[in-house]
Amino acid sequence: MPLQFVADFLIDAGLGEAIASPLGSLITFLLVFAILYWGGKSVVLPMVSRVLRKRGLDEHARTPIRKMVAVLVLFAAIAVAFGMAGYGNFLTSLATIAAAATLAIGFALQDVIANFVAGVFIYTDKPFRIGDWIEWDGNAGVVEDISLRVTRVRTFDNELLTVPNSNLTDGVIKNPVAKEQLRLQFLFGIGYDDDIDKATEIIIDEAEKHDEILDDPAPSVRLTELGDSSVGLKSRVWIDEPGRGDFVKTKGEYVKAVKERFDEEGINIPYPNRTIGGSLDLDGFEAVANADE
């Protein structure tokens, strides 16, 4: 037994049995734990990683599995070292401690458990992956990491958001890059005296000229709005393999090109205007002014 060997060694070194026994248990625990833990991480984790890669799992799915395996290795190392050090059955002692602490930490673990369960759903349902651009509750950014408790999202202002997983499963998440193609929409307003057919032709023509806008599905324009001061023509175009940068760049270039063509062709983009009507009744004004004087 390692414990007996260590204890005998300490006694031979001149320590009394009263000191050698507990010190030997502690040294045995630390040695066995270190050997099992680091040995387990060196052997088990690389083996698990190879198996997961062979099964074709994505990186966002492999990462939490490796973390769970590392926790299991830690737990096993503690359990074996606990027994080898003569501290008794680790699982029995753990159960006793857990039963005593359950009432105290139960409420504190509610959020942790909710986020853990939400993390499991994220891994199984795959509403988004690492590298995806997502939007939720007025926030937007690119997913950098997904763990069993939180998801880390880098905003387009280069801010890092650490989001509890339950926040991403309880509400609506928009994932614009989940599919290979994305439709862009923009409402162009023209004057009531302008030629609708000519404006439509310009909007379609500029879409067909842009390299990043797809021919299939074809660009389309629909009259969707008769506003107070303008006629609304909504353009719908498609881009391939969308990313946040591609989305903003393509939309900006396209809208700019249409605006410049409108200017060249004499098509007006009117400013909003308001007409205020009514009258001012001045009856009695002179009497009030005289009284004031």
PDB file of N, CA and C in Angstrom, residues 229-263:
ATOM      1  N   SER A 229     -45.042  61.881 -48.522  1.00  0.00           N
ATOM      2  CA  SER A 229     -44.307  62.693 -49.487  1.00  0.00           C
ATOM      3  C   SER A 229     -43.575  61.863 -50.537  1.00  0.00           C
ATOM      4  N   SER A 230     -43.689  60.528 -50.487  1.00  0.00           N
ATOM      5  CA  SER A 230     -42.944  59.711 -51.437  1.00  0.00           C
ATOM      6  C   SER A 230     -43.681  58.412 -51.733  1.00  0.00           C
ATOM      7  N   VAL A 231     -43.276  57.820 -52.859  1.00  0.00           N
ATOM      8  CA  VAL A 231     -43.751  56.494 -53.246  1.00  0.00           C
ATOM      9  C   VAL A 231     -42.643  55.495 -52.904  1.00  0.00           C
ATOM     10  N   GLY A 232     -42.965  54.465 -52.130  1.00  0.00           N
ATOM     11  CA  GLY A 232     -41.952  53.522 -51.673  1.00  0.00           C
ATOM     12  C   GLY A 232     -41.802  52.326 -52.589  1.00  0.00           C
ATOM     13  N   LEU A 233     -40.581  52.122 -53.109  1.00  0.00           N
ATOM     14  CA  LEU A 233     -40.252  50.970 -53.942  1.00  0.00           C
ATOM     15  C   LEU A 233     -39.284  50.089 -53.160  1.00  0.00           C
ATOM     16  N   LYS A 234     -39.718  48.893 -52.783  1.00  0.00           N
ATOM     17  CA  LYS A 234     -38.867  48.014 -51.974  1.00  0.00           C
ATOM     18  C   LYS A 234     -38.101  47.063 -52.888  1.00  0.00           C
ATOM     19  N   SER A 235     -36.780  47.131 -52.772  1.00  0.00           N
ATOM     20  CA  SER A 235     -35.891  46.267 -53.552  1.00  0.00           C
ATOM     21  C   SER A 235     -35.517  45.039 -52.722  1.00  0.00           C
ATOM     22  N   ARG A 236     -35.516  43.885 -53.370  1.00  0.00           N
ATOM     23  CA  ARG A 236     -35.122  42.627 -52.724  1.00  0.00           C
ATOM     24  C   ARG A 236     -34.051  41.967 -53.579  1.00  0.00           C
ATOM     25  N   VAL A 237     -32.856  41.804 -52.986  1.00  0.00           N
ATOM     26  CA  VAL A 237     -31.738  41.165 -53.696  1.00  0.00           C
ATOM     27  C   VAL A 237     -31.133  40.094 -52.789  1.00  0.00           C
ATOM     28  N   TRP A 238     -30.367  39.187 -53.386  1.00  0.00           N
ATOM     29  CA  TRP A 238     -29.776  38.061 -52.647  1.00  0.00           C
ATOM     30  C   TRP A 238     -28.259  38.094 -52.776  1.00  0.00           C
ATOM     31  N   ILE A 239     -27.574  37.730 -51.667  1.00  0.00           N
ATOM     32  CA  ILE A 239     -26.122  37.573 -51.685  1.00  0.00           C
ATOM     33  C   ILE A 239     -25.776  36.167 -51.238  1.00  0.00           C
ATOM     34  N   ASP A 240     -24.567  35.726 -51.624  1.00  0.00           N
ATOM     35  CA  ASP A 240     -24.141  34.352 -51.365  1.00  0.00           C
ATOM     36  C   ASP A 240     -23.164  34.313 -50.198  1.00  0.00           C
ATOM     37  N   GLU A 241     -23.224  33.234 -49.371  1.00  0.00           N
ATOM     38  CA  GLU A 241     -22.330  33.024 -48.230  1.00  0.00           C
ATOM     39  C   GLU A 241     -22.176  34.310 -47.424  1.00  0.00           C
ATOM     40  N   PRO A 242     -23.252  34.779 -46.820  1.00  0.00           N
ATOM     41  CA  PRO A 242     -23.229  36.105 -46.184  1.00  0.00           C
ATOM     42  C   PRO A 242     -22.426  36.136 -44.894  1.00  0.00           C
ATOM     43  N   GLY A 243     -21.709  37.205 -44.692  1.00  0.00           N
ATOM     44  CA  GLY A 243     -21.091  37.538 -43.412  1.00  0.00           C
ATOM     45  C   GLY A 243     -21.485  38.964 -43.092  1.00  0.00           C
ATOM     46  N   ARG A 244     -21.247  39.392 -41.859  1.00  0.00           N
ATOM     47  CA  ARG A 244     -21.639  40.744 -41.475  1.00  0.00           C
ATOM     48  C   ARG A 244     -20.947  41.793 -42.353  1.00  0.00           C
ATOM     49  N   GLY A 245     -19.654  41.612 -42.607  1.00  0.00           N
ATOM     50  CA  GLY A 245     -18.934  42.566 -43.433  1.00  0.00           C
ATOM     51  C   GLY A 245     -19.463  42.607 -44.854  1.00  0.00           C
ATOM     52  N   ASP A 246     -19.749  41.426 -45.441  1.00  0.00           N
ATOM     53  CA  ASP A 246     -20.285  41.368 -46.798  1.00  0.00           C
ATOM     54  C   ASP A 246     -21.648  42.035 -46.868  1.00  0.00           C
ATOM     55  N   PHE A 247     -22.464  41.789 -45.840  1.00  0.00           N
ATOM     56  CA  PHE A 247     -23.816  42.341 -45.803  1.00  0.00           C
ATOM     57  C   PHE A 247     -23.779  43.873 -45.839  1.00  0.00           C
ATOM     58  N   VAL A 248     -23.012  44.471 -44.953  1.00  0.00           N
ATOM     59  CA  VAL A 248     -22.955  45.933 -44.861  1.00  0.00           C
ATOM     60  C   VAL A 248     -22.310  46.532 -46.100  1.00  0.00           C
ATOM     61  N   LYS A 249     -21.210  45.940 -46.565  1.00  0.00           N
ATOM     62  CA  LYS A 249     -20.487  46.466 -47.726  1.00  0.00           C
ATOM     63  C   LYS A 249     -21.356  46.408 -48.980  1.00  0.00           C
ATOM     64  N   THR A 250     -21.951  45.261 -49.236  1.00  0.00           N
ATOM     65  CA  THR A 250     -22.763  45.106 -50.443  1.00  0.00           C
ATOM     66  C   THR A 250     -23.975  46.027 -50.424  1.00  0.00           C
ATOM     67  N   LYS A 251     -24.660  46.100 -49.284  1.00  0.00           N
ATOM     68  CA  LYS A 251     -25.839  46.954 -49.195  1.00  0.00           C
ATOM     69  C   LYS A 251     -25.471  48.418 -49.395  1.00  0.00           C
ATOM     70  N   GLY A 252     -24.371  48.856 -48.783  1.00  0.00           N
ATOM     71  CA  GLY A 252     -23.949  50.241 -48.913  1.00  0.00           C
ATOM     72  C   GLY A 252     -23.594  50.585 -50.358  1.00  0.00           C
ATOM     73  N   GLU A 253     -22.840  49.724 -51.022  1.00  0.00           N
ATOM     74  CA  GLU A 253     -22.450  49.986 -52.420  1.00  0.00           C
ATOM     75  C   GLU A 253     -23.666  50.021 -53.335  1.00  0.00           C
ATOM     76  N   TYR A 254     -24.594  49.113 -53.099  1.00  0.00           N
ATOM     77  CA  TYR A 254     -25.784  49.026 -53.946  1.00  0.00           C
ATOM     78  C   TYR A 254     -26.659  50.273 -53.793  1.00  0.00           C
ATOM     79  N   VAL A 255     -26.932  50.669 -52.565  1.00  0.00           N
ATOM     80  CA  VAL A 255     -27.780  51.843 -52.323  1.00  0.00           C
ATOM     81  C   VAL A 255     -27.119  53.100 -52.884  1.00  0.00           C
ATOM     82  N   LYS A 256     -25.809  53.216 -52.724  1.00  0.00           N
ATOM     83  CA  LYS A 256     -25.094  54.375 -53.262  1.00  0.00           C
ATOM     84  C   LYS A 256     -25.207  54.429 -54.777  1.00  0.00           C
ATOM     85  N   ALA A 257     -25.062  53.273 -55.444  1.00  0.00           N
ATOM     86  CA  ALA A 257     -25.147  53.243 -56.902  1.00  0.00           C
ATOM     87  C   ALA A 257     -26.535  53.653 -57.383  1.00  0.00           C
ATOM     88  N   VAL A 258     -27.580  53.188 -56.700  1.00  0.00           N
ATOM     89  CA  VAL A 258     -28.946  53.555 -57.088  1.00  0.00           C
ATOM     90  C   VAL A 258     -29.165  55.055 -56.892  1.00  0.00           C
ATOM     91  N   LYS A 259     -28.688  55.601 -55.777  1.00  0.00           N
ATOM     92  CA  LYS A 259     -28.841  57.034 -55.511  1.00  0.00           C
ATOM     93  C   LYS A 259     -28.166  57.868 -56.604  1.00  0.00           C
ATOM     94  N   GLU A 260     -26.963  57.483 -56.993  1.00  0.00           N
ATOM     95  CA  GLU A 260     -26.258  58.222 -58.034  1.00  0.00           C
ATOM     96  C   GLU A 260     -26.988  58.143 -59.369  1.00  0.00           C
ATOM     97  N   ARG A 261     -27.541  56.974 -59.696  1.00  0.00           N
ATOM     98  CA  ARG A 261     -28.318  56.841 -60.935  1.00  0.00           C
ATOM     99  C   ARG A 261     -29.587  57.689 -60.877  1.00  0.00           C
ATOM    100  N   PHE A 262     -30.259  57.719 -59.730  1.00  0.00           N
ATOM    101  CA  PHE A 262     -31.438  58.578 -59.584  1.00  0.00           C
ATOM    102  C   PHE A 262     -31.078  60.030 -59.861  1.00  0.00           C
ATOM    103  N   ASP A 263     -29.928  60.473 -59.318  1.00  0.00           N
ATOM    104  CA  ASP A 263     -29.503  61.861 -59.538  1.00  0.00           C
ATOM    105  C   ASP A 263     -29.250  62.118 -61.021  1.00  0.00           C
TER     106      ASP A 263
END
